[in-house]
CSV table of C-alpha atoms in Angstrom, one decimal:
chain,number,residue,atom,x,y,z
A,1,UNK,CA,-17.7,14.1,15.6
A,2,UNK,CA,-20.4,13.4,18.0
A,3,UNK,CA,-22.9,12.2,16.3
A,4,UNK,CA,-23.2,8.3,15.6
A,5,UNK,CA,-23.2,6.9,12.2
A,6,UNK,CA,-26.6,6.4,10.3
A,7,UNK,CA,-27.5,2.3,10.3
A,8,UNK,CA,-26.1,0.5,7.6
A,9,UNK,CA,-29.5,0.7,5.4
A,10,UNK,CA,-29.7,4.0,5.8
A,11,UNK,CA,-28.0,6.9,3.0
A,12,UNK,CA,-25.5,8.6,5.4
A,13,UNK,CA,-26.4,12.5,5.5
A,14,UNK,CA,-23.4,13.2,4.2
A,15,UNK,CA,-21.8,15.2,0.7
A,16,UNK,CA,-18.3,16.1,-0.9
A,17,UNK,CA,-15.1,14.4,-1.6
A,18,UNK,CA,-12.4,13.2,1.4
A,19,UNK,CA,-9.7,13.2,-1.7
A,20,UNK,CA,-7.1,15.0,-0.1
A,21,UNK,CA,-8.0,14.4,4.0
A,22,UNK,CA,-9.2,18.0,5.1
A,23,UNK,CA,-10.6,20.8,3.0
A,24,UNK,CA,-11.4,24.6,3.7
A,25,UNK,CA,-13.7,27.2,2.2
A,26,UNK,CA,-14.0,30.5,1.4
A,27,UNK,CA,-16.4,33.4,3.6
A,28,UNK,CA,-18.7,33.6,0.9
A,29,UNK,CA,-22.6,32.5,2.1
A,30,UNK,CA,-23.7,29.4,1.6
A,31,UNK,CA,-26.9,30.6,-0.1
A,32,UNK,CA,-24.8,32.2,-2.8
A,33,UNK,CA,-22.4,28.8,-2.9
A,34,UNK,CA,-25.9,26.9,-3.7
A,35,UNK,CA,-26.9,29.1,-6.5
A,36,UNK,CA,-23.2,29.3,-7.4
A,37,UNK,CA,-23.2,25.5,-7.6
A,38,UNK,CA,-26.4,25.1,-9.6
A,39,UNK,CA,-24.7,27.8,-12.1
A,40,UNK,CA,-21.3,25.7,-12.6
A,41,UNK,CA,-22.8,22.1,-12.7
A,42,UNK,CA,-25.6,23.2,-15.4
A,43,UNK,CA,-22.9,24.9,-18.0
A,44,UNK,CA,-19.7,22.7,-17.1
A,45,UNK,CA,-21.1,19.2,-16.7
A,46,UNK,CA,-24.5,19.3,-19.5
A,47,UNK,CA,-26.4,16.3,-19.0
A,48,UNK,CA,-24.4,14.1,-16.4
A,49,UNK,CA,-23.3,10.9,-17.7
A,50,UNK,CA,-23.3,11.9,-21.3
A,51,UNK,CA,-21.3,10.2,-23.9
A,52,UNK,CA,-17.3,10.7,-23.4
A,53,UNK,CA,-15.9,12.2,-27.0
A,54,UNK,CA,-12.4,10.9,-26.4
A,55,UNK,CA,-10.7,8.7,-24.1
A,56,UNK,CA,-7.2,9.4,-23.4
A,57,UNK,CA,-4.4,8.0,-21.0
A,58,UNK,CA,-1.6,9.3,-19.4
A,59,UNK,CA,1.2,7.2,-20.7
A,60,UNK,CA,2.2,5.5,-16.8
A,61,UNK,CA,5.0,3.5,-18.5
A,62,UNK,CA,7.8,5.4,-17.1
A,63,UNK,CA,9.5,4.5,-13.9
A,64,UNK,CA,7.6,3.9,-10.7
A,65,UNK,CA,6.9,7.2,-8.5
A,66,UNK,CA,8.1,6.0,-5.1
A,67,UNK,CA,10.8,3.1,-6.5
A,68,UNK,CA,12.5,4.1,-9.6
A,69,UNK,CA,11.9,0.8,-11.3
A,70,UNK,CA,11.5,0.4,-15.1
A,71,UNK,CA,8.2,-0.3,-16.8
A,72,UNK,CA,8.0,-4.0,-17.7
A,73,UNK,CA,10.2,-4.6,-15.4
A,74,UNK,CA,10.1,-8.2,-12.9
A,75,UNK,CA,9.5,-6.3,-9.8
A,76,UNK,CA,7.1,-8.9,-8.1
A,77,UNK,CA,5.0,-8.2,-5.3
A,78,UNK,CA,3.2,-11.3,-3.2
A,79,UNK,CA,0.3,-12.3,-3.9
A,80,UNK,CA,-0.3,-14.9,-1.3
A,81,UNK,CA,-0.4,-13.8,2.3
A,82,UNK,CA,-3.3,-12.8,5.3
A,83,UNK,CA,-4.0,-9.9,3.7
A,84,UNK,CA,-4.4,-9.0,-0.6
A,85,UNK,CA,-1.8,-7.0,-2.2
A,86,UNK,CA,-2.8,-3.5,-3.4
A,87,UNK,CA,-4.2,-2.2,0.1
A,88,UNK,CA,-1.3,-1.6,2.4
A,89,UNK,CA,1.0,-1.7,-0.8
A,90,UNK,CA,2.8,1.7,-2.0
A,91,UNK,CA,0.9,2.4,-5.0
A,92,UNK,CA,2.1,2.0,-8.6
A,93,UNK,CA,1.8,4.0,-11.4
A,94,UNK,CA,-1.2,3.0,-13.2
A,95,UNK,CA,-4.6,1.2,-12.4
A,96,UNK,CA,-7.9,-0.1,-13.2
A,97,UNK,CA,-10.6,-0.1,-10.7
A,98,UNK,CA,-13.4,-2.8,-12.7
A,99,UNK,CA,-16.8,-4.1,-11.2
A,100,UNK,CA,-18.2,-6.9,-12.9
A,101,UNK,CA,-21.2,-8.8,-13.0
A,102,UNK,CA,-22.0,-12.3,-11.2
A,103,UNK,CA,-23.4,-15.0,-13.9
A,104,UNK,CA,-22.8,-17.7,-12.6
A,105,UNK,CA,-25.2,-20.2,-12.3
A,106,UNK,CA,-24.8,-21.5,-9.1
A,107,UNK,CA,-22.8,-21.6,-6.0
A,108,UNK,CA,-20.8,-24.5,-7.4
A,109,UNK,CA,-19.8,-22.1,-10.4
A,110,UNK,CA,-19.0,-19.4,-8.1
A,111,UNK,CA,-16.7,-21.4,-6.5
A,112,UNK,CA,-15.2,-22.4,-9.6
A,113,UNK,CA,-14.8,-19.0,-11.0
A,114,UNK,CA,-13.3,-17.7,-7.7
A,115,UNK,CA,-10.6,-20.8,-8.2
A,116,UNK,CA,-10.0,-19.5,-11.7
A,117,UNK,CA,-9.7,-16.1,-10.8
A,118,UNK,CA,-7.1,-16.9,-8.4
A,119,UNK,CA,-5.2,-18.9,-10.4
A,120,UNK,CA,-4.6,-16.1,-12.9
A,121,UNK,CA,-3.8,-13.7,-10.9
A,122,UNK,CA,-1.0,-16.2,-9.3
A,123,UNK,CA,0.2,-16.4,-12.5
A,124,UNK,CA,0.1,-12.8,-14.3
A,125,UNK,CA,1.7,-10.9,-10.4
A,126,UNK,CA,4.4,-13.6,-10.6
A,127,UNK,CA,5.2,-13.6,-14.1
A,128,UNK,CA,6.4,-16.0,-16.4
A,129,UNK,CA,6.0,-17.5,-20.1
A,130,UNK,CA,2.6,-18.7,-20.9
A,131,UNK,CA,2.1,-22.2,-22.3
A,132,UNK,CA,2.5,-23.1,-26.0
A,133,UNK,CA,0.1,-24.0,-28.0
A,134,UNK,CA,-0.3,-25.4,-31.4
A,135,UNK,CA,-0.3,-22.8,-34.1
A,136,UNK,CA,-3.9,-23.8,-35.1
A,137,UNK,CA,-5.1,-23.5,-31.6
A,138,UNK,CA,-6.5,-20.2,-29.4
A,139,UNK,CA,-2.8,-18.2,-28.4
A,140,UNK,CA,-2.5,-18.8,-24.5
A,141,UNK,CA,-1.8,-15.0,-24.0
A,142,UNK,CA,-2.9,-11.7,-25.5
A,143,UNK,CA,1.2,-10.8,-26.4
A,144,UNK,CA,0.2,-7.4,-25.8
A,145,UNK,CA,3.8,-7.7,-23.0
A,146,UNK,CA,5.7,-9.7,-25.8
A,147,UNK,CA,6.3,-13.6,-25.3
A,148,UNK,CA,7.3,-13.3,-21.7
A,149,UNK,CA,4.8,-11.7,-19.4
A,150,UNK,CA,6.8,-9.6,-16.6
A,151,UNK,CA,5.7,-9.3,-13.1
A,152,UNK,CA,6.1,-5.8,-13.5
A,153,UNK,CA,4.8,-4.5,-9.7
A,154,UNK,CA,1.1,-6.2,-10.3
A,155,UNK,CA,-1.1,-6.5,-7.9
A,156,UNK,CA,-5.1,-7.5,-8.4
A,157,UNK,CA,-7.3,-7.1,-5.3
A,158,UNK,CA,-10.6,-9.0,-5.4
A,159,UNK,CA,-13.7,-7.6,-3.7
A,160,UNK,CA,-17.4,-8.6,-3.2
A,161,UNK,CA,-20.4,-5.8,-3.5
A,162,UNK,CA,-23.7,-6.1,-1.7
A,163,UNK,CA,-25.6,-7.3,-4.6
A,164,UNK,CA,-23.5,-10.7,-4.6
A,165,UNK,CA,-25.4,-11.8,-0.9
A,166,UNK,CA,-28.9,-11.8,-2.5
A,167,UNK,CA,-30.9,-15.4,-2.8
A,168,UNK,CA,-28.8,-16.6,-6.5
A,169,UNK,CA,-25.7,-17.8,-4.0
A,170,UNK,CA,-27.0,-18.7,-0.8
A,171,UNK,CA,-24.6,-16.3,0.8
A,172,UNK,CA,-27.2,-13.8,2.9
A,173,UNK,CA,-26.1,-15.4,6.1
A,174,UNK,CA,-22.6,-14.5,5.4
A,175,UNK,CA,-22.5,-11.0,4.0
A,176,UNK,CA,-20.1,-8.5,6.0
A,177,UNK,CA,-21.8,-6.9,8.6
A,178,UNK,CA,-21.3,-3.5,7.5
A,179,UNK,CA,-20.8,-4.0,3.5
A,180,UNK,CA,-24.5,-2.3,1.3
A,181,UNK,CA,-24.9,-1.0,-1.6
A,182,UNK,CA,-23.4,2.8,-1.9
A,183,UNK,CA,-25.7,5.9,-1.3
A,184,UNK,CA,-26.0,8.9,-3.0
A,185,UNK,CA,-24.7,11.3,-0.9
A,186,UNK,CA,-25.7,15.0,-1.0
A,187,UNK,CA,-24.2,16.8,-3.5
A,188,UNK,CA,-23.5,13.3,-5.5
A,189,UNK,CA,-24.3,13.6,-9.5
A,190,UNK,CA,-25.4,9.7,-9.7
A,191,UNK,CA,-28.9,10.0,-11.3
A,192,UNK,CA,-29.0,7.7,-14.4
A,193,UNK,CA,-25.1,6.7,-14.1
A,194,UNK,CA,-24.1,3.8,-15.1
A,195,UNK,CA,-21.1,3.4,-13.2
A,196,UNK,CA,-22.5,2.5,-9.8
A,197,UNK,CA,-21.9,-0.8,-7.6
A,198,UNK,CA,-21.5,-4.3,-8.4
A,199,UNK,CA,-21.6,-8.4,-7.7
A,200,UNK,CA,-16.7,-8.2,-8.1
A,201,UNK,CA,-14.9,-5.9,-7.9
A,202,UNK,CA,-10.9,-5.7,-9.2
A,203,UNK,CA,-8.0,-3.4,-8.3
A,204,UNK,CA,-5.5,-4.0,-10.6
A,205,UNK,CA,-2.5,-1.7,-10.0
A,206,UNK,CA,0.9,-2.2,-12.3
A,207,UNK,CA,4.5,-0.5,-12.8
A,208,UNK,CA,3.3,0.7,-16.4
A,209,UNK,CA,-0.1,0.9,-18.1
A,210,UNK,CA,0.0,-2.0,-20.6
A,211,UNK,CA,0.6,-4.2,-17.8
A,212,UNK,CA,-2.6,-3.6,-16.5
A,213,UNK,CA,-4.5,-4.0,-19.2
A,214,UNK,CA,-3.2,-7.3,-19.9
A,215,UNK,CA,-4.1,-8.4,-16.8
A,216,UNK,CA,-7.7,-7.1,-17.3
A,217,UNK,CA,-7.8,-8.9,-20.8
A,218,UNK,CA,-6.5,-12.3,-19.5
A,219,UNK,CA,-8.8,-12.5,-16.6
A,220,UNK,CA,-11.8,-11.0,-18.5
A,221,UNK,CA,-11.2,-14.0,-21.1
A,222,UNK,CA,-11.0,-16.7,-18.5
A,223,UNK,CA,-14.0,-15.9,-16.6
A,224,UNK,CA,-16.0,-15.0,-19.0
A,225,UNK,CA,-19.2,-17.4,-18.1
A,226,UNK,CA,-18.7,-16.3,-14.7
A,227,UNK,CA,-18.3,-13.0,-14.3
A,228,UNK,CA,-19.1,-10.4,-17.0
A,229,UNK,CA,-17.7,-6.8,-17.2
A,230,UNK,CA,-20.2,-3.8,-15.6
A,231,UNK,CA,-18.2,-0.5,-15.6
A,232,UNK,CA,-14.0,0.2,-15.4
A,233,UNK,CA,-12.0,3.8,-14.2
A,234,UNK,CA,-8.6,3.9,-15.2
A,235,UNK,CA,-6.2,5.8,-13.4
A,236,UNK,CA,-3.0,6.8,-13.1
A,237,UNK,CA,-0.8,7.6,-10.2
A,238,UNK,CA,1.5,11.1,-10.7
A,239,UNK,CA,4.8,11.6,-10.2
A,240,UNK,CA,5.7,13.7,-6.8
A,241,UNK,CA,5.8,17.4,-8.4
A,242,UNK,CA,8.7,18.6,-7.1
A,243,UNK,CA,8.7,15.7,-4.1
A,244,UNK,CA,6.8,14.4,-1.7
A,245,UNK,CA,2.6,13.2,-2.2
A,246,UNK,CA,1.3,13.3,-6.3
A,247,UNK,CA,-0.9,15.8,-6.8
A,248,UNK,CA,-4.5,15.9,-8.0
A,249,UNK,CA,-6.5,17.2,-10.9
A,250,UNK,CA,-6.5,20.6,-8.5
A,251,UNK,CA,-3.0,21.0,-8.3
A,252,UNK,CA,-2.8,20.3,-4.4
A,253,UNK,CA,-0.8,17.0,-3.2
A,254,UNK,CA,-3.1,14.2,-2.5
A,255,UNK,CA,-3.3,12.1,0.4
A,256,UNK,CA,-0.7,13.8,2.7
A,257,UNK,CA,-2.5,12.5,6.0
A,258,UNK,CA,-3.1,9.0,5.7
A,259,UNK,CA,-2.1,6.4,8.2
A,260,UNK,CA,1.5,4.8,8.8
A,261,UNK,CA,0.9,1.6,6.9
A,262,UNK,CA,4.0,0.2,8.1
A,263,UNK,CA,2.3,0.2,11.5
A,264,UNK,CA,0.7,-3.4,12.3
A,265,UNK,CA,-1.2,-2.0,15.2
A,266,UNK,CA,-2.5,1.4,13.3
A,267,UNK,CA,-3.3,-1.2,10.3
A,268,UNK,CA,-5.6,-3.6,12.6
A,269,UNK,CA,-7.3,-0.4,14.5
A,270,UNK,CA,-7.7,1.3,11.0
A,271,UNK,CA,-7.8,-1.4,8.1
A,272,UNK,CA,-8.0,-4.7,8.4
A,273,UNK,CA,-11.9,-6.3,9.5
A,274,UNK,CA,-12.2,-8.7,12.3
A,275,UNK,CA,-13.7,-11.7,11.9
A,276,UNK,CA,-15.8,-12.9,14.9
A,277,UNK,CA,-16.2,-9.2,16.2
A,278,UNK,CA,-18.9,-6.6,15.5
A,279,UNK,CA,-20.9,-9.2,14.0
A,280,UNK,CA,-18.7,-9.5,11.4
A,281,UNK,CA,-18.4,-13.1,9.8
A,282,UNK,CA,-15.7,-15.2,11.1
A,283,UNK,CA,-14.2,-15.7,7.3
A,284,UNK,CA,-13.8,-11.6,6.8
A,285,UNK,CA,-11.1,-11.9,8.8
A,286,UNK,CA,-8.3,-10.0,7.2
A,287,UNK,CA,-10.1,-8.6,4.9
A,288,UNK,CA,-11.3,-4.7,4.2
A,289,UNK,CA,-14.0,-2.2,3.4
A,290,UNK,CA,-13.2,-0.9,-0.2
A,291,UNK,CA,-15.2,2.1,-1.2
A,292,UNK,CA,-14.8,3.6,-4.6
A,293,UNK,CA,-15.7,7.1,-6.0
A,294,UNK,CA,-15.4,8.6,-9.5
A,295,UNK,CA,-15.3,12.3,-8.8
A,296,UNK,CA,-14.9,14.5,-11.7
A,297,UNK,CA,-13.2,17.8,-11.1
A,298,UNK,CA,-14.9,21.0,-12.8
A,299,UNK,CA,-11.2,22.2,-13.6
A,300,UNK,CA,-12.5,25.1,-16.6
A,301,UNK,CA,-13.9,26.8,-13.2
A,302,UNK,CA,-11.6,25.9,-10.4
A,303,UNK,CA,-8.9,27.7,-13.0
A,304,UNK,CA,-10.5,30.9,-12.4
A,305,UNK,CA,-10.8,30.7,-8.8
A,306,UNK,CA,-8.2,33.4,-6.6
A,307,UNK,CA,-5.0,30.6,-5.1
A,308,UNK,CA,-6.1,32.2,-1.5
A,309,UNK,CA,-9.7,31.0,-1.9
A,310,UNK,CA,-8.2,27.8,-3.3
A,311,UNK,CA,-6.0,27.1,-0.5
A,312,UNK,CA,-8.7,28.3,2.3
A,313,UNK,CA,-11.1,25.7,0.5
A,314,UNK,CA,-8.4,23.1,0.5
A,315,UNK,CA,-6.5,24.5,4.2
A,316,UNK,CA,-3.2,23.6,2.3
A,317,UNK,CA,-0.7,25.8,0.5
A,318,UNK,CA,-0.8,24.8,-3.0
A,319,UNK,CA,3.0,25.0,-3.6
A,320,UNK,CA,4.5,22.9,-1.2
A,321,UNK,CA,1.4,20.9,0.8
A,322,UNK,CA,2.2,21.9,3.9
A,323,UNK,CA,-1.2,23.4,6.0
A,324,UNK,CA,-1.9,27.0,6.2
A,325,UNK,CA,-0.4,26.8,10.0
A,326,UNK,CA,3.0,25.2,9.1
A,327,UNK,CA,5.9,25.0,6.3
A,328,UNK,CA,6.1,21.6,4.9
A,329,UNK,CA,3.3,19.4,4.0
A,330,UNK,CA,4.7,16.8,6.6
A,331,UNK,CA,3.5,19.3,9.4
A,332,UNK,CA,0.2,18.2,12.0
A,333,UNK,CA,-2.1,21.3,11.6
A,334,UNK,CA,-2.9,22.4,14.6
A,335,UNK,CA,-6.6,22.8,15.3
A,336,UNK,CA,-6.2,23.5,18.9
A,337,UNK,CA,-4.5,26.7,18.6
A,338,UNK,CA,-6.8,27.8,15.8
A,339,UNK,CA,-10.4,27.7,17.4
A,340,UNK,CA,-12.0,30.0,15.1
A,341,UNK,CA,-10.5,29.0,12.2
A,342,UNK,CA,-8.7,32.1,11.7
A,343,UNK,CA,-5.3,30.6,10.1
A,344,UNK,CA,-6.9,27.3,8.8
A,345,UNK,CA,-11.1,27.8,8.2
A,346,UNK,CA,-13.5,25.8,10.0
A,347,UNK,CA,-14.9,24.9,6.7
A,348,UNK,CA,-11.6,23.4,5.1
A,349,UNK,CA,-11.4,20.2,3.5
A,350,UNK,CA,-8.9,19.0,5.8
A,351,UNK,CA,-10.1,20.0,8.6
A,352,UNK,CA,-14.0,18.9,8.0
A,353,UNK,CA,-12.4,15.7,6.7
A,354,UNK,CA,-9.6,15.2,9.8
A,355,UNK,CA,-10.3,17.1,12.9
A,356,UNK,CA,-7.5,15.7,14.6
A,357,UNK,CA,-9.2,14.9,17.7
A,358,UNK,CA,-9.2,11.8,20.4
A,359,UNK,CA,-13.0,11.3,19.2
A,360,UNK,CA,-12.0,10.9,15.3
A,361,UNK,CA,-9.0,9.3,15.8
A,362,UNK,CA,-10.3,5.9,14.9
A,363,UNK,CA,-12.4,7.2,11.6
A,364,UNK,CA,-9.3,7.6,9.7
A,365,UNK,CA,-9.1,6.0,6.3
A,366,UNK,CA,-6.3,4.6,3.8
A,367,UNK,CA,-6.8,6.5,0.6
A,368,UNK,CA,-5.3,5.1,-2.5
A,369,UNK,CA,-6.5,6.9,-5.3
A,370,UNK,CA,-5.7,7.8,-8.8
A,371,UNK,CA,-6.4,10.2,-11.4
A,372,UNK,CA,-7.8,9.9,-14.1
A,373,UNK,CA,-8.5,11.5,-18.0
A,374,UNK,CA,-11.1,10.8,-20.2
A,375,UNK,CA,-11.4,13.1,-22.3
A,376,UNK,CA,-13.4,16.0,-23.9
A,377,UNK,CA,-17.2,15.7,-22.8
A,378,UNK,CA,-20.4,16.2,-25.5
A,379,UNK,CA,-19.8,20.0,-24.0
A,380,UNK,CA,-16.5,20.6,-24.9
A,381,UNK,CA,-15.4,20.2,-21.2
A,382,UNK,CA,-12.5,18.1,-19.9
A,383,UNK,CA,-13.6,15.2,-18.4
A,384,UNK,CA,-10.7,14.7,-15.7
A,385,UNK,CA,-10.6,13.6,-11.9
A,386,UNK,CA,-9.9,11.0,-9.5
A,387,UNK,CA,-10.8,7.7,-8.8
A,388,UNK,CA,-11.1,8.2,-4.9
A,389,UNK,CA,-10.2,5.0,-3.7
A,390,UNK,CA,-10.1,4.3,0.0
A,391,UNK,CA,-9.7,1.3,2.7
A,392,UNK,CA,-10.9,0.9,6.3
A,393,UNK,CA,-11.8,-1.5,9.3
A,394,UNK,CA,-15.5,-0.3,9.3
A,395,UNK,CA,-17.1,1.9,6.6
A,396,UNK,CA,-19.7,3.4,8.4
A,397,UNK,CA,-17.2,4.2,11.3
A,398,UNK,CA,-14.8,6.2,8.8
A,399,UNK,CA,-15.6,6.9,5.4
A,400,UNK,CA,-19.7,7.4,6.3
A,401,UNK,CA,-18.1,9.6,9.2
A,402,UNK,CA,-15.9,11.7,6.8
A,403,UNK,CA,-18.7,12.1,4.1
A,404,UNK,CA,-21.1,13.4,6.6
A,405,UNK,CA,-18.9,16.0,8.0
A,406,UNK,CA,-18.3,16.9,4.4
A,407,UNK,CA,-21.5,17.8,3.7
A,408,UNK,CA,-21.9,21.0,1.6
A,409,UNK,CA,-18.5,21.7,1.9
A,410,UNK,CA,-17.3,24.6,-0.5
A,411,UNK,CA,-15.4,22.0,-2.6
A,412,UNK,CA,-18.3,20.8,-3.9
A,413,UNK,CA,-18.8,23.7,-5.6
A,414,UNK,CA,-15.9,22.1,-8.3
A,415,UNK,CA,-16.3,18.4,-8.0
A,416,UNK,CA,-18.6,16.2,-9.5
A,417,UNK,CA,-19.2,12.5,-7.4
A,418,UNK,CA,-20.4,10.4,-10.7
A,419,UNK,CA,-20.4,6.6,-9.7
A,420,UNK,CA,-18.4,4.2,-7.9
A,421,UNK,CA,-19.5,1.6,-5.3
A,422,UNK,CA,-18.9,-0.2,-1.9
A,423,UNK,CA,-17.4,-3.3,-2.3
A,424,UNK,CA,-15.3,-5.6,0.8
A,425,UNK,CA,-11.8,-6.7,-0.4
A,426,UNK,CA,-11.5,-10.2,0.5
A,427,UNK,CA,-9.1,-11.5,3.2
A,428,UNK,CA,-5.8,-13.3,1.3
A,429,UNK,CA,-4.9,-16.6,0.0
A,430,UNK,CA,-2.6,-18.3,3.0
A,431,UNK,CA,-1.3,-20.7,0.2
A,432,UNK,CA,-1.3,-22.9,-3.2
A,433,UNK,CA,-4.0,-24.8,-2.6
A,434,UNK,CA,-6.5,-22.2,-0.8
A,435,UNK,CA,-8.5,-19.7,-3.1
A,436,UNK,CA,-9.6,-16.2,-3.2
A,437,UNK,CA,-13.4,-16.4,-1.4
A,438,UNK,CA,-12.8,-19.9,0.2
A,439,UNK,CA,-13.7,-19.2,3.4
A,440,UNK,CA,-16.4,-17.4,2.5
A,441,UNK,CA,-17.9,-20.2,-0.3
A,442,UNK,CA,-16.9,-22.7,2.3
């Protein structure tokens, strides 16, 4: 991409969905995609945001996709350490991505709500038995895990949303350099959604459903006069269908092309912020740019749709994953050989998303998402999708790079952006008597 990212108060020009890393699309015009587009939002999606009829789960307390390891099991993972768990960390079967509200009064309270979240989440990723109480007093724990709360893969990463640097805190001098509010992107459906941004944001990610929502429970309970709950997107994290990445809502692997996070340079180049550098704030150090979409997929349509014009839109093969130049989903398109875009369109998803080039090389991002199911909409449509979840060094660099390169892509055609938010994951806690934020509330 040539063209340099829009400032960081400015809505990036660009539309569609980076879920899968490089899309395609089909050789129809793109005056007859618009009205096409038009046609399928108006009679799948109603009145956006309406009222969900059901809500259901996919039961994720079966054994971990990449691990084997039983639900409720005492799989622990860190929590303390230069970086949070739950960004570089394979993910588990089930999540909750949950923005809350700041109330507390004053920076003092902050603090103090900060200390308390991170004392929970010490406590619910390590595991253990909660304290006994009298019969006549308020139970210690929810029970909802049984007397004994298991470790069971948790992680909980904490993140901070433009809204929390205005004048309550004091904290305008010390907001990351590249961290706003969330656009609405071209093709976004965001108008009157109340799922958008946020003061805190938590990842909690867990071996088996339940788990999660423990976690969610006991934190919500002891934070209550500080932080109070805005919006929540559960997810769950498939099972590799035969092997190999989970698949989507669309049936195509997910996330095939993201970057080797067992490589400490690639992580620093593509992940991790650097305090002091880039005007970011010396305390950021460590920590990462967490962007968050809820994209709902317009599956009644996309079910009609031919499997080569799914494939072109995507510029996989839907069976195996592997691009439309090569047999495995492990193999590096190449774009070089294919100037014209007459094995792998111009217009795929994968290939607007990841060109592959020297000059994009450093706009890669970490996706992390899940899907999700909630239900049956006022319509009688299934409300199902993803909860696009990604992580990078410098969101305007990457993800505001991807997006725009996205724009009017012929995905959009069958996905539906619906709320989310930008939020920066804060760097980790080096030990037992530092906190989640210190540096930052320092």
């Amino acid at each position: 991409m040539t063209a340099a990212p829009p400032p960081a108060d400015a809505a990036p020009p660009g539309g569609g969905c980076p879920y899968g890393g490089a899309a395609d699309a089909p050789a129809a015009s793109r005056a007859a995609g618009v009205a096409r587009r038009a046609f399928l939002r108006g009679a799948a999606l109603g009145t956006v945001g309406a009222a969900v009829l059901g809500a259901a789960g996919v039961a994720a307390d079966r054994a971990v996709a990449d691990g084997g390891t039983p639900a409720g099991s005492d799989r622990r993972i860190p929590f303390e350490g230069p970086n949070q768990a739950g960004i570089t960390t394979p993910q588990q079967a089930a999540a909750t991505f949950v923005s809350f509200d700041a109330v507390a009064p004053d920076r003092a309270a902050l603090t103090e709500l900060f200390q308390t979240l991170t004392d929970r989440i010490r406590f619910l990723t390590s595991g253990g038995t909660p304290p006994d109480v009298s019969i006549a007093s308020v139970p210690s724990d929810s029970a909802t895990l049984g007397p004994v709360v298991p470790s069971d893969g948790l992680t909980v990463t904490v993140g901070v949303g433009a809204s929390l640097f205005d004048a309550r805190y004091g904290l305008a001098a010390r907001k990351p350099a590249r961290l706003t509010t969330m656009p609405v992107f071209p093709n976004d459906d965001m108008v009157g959604s109340t799922e958008l941004h946020g003061d805190i944001s938590l990842q909690i990610c867990a071996d088996s459903k339940d788990t999660v929502m423990h976690a969610l429970r006991d934190i919500a309970k002891h934070t209550r006069d500080g932080m109070q709950l805005n919006w929540k997107a559960d997810g769950f994290h498939a099972a590799p269908r035969p092997s190999g990445t989970q698949r989507n809502q669309l049936g195509f692997k997910d996330g095939i092309a993201n970057p080797d996070t067992t490589d400490a340079a690639s992580n620093d180049a593509l992940i991790w912020a650097r305090g002091g550098v880039g005007g970011e704030p010396a305390w950021a150090e460590g920590g990462s740019y967490q962007v968050v979409r809820i994209i709902r997929m317009l599956v009644e349509f996309w079910d009609r749709v031919s499997l080569h014009e799914q494939e072109t839109m995507i510029g996989r093969r839907r069976d195996t994953g592997a691009p439309l130049d090569g047999t495995v989903e492990g193999d590096i398109p190449d774009y070089a050989k294919d100037p014209n875009g007459l094995g792998i369109p111009l217009t795929a998803h994968i290939r607007l998303a990841n060109p592959r080039t020297k000059a994009t090389d450093d706009q890669q991002i970490l996706r992390r998402g899940y899907n999700y199911d909630r239900g049956v909409d006022a319509d009688g449509n299934l409300d199902v999708g993803l909860v696009f979840c990604c992580y990078q060094q410098d969101v305007l660099r990457q993800f505001t790079a991807v997006q725009t390169r996205l724009i009017d892509e012929p995905l959009v055609d069958y996905i539906s952006p619906t709320g989310g938010g930008y939020f920066f994951a804060l760097p980790g806690v080096s030990g037992p008597e530092d906190h989640l934020a210190s540096g930052l509330l320092a």
